[in-house]
PDB file of C-alpha atoms in Angstrom:
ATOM      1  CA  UNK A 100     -13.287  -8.417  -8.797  1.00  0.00           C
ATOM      2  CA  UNK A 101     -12.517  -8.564  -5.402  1.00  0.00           C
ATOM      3  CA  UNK A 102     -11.039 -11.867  -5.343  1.00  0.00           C
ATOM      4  CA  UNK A 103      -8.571 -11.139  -7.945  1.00  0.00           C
ATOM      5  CA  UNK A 104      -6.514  -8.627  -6.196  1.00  0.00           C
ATOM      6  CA  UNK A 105      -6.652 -10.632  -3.207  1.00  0.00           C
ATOM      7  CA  UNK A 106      -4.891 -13.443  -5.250  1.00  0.00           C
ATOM      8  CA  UNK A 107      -2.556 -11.403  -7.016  1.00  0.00           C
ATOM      9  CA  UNK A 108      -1.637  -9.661  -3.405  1.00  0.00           C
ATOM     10  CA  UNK A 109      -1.312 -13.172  -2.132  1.00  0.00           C
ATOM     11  CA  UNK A 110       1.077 -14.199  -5.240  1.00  0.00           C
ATOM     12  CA  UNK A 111       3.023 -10.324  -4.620  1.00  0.00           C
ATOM     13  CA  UNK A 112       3.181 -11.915  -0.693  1.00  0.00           C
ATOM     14  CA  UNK A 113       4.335 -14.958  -2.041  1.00  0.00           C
ATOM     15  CA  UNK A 114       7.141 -13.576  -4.471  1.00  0.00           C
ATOM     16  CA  UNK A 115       8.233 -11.118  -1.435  1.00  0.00           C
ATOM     17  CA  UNK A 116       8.749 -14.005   0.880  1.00  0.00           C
ATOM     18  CA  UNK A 117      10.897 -15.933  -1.019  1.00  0.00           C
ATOM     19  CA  UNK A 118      13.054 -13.457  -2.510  1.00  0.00           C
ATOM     20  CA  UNK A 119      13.686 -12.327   0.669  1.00  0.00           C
ATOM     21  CA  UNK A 120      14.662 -15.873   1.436  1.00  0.00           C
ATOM     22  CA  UNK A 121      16.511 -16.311  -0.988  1.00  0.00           C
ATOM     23  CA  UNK A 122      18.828 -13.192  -0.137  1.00  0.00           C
ATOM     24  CA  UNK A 123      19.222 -14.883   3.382  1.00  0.00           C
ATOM     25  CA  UNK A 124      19.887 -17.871   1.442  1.00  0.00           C
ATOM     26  CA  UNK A 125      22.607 -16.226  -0.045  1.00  0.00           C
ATOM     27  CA  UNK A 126      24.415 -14.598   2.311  1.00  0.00           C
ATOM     28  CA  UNK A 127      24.803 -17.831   4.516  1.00  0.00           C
ATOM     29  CA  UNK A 128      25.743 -20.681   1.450  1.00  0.00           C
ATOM     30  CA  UNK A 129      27.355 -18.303  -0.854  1.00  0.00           C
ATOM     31  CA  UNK A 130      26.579 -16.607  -3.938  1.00  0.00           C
ATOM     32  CA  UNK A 131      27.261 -19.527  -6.715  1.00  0.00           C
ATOM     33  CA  UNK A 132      25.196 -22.270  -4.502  1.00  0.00           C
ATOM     34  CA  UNK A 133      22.460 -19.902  -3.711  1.00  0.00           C
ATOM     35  CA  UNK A 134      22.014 -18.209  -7.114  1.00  0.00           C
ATOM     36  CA  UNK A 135      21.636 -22.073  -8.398  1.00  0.00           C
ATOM     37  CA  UNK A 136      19.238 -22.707  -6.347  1.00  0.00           C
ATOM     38  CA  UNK A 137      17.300 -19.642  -6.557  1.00  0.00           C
ATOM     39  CA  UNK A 138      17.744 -20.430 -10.521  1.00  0.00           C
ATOM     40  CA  UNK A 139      16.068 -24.070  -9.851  1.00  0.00           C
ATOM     41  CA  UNK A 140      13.073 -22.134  -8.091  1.00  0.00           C
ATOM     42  CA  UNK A 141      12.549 -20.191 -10.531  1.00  0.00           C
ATOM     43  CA  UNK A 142      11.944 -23.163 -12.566  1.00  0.00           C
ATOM     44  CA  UNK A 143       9.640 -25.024 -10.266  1.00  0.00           C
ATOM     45  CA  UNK A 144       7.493 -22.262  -9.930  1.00  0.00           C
ATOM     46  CA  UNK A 145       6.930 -21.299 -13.792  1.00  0.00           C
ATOM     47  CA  UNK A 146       6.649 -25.306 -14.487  1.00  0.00           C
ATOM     48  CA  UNK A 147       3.493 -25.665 -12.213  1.00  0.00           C
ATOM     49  CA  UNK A 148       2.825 -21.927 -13.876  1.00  0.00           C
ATOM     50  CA  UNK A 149       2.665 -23.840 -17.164  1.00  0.00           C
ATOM     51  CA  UNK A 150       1.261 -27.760 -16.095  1.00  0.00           C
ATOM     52  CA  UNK A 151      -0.516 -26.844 -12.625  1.00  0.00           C
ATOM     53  CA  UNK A 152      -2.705 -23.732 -13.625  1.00  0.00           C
ATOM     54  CA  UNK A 153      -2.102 -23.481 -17.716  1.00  0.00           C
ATOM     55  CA  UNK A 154      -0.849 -20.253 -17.819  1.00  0.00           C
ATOM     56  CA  UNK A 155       0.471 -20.089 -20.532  1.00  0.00           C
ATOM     57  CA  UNK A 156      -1.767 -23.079 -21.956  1.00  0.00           C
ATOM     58  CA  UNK A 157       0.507 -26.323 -22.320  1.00  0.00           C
ATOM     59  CA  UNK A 158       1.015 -26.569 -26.335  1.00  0.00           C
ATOM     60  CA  UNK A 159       0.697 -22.914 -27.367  1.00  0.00           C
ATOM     61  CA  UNK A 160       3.706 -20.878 -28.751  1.00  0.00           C
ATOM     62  CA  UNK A 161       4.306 -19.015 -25.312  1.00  0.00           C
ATOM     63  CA  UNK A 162       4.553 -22.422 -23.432  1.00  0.00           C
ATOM     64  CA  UNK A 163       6.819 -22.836 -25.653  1.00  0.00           C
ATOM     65  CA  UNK A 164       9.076 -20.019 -25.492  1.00  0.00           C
ATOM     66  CA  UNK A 165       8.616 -20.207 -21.814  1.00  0.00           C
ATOM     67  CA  UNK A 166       9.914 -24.023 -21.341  1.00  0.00           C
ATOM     68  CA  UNK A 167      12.936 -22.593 -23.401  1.00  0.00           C
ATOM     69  CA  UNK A 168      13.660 -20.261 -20.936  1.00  0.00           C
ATOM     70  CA  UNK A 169      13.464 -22.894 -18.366  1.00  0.00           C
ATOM     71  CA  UNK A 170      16.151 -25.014 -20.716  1.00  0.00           C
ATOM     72  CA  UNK A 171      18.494 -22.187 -20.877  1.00  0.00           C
ATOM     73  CA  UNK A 172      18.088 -20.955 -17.334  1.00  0.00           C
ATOM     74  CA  UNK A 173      18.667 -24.803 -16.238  1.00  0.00           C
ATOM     75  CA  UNK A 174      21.854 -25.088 -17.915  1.00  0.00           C
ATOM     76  CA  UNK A 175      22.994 -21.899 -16.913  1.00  0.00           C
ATOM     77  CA  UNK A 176      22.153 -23.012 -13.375  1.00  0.00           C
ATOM     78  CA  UNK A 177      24.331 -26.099 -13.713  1.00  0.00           C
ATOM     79  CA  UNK A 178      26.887 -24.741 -15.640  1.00  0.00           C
ATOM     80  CA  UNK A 179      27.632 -21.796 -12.729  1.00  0.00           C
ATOM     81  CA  UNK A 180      26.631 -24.192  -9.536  1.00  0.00           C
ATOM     82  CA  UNK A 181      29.796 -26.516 -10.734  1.00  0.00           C
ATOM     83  CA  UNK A 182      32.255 -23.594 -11.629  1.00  0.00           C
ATOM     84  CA  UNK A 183      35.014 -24.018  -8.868  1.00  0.00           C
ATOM     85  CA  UNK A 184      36.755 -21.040  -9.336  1.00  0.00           C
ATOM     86  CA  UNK A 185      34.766 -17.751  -8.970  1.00  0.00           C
ATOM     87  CA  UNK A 186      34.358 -14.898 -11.767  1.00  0.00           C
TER      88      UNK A 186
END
């Protein structure tokens, strides 16, 4: 219906907005501060994905698989925001 691509044009807005952010982001902190916290975005945003609007339903096997993701993008976060030496 209508109102379905105007949400998913609002969420393609959305998305736009802050990726473009987060390149700005980026180029003024630095690459390992700004890809952790572009990392701990990512994480926010598919957490209310998964709690706020149960998609994927909290408790099914994708959930599931999904929070893992969040685990292992976490730690990677951490684990590259507290490198002090760069790559």
């Amino acid at each position: 219906s209508t109102s379905d691509y105007g949400r998913v044009m609002l969420t393609g807005l959305i998305w736009s907005i802050g990726n473009f952010s987060m390149l700005l982001m980026v180029r003024e902190i630095g690459v390992g501060k700004g890809f952790t916290i572009a990392q701990l975005c990512v994480v926010v945003a598919v957490l209310l994905g998964i709690f706020y609007f149960k998609e994927p339903s909290p408790g099914s096997k994708a959930a599931k698989w999904t929070l893992i993701g969040v685990v292992i993008a976490t730690t990677g976060g951490v684990i590259l925001g507290n490198l002090k030496s760069g790559l």
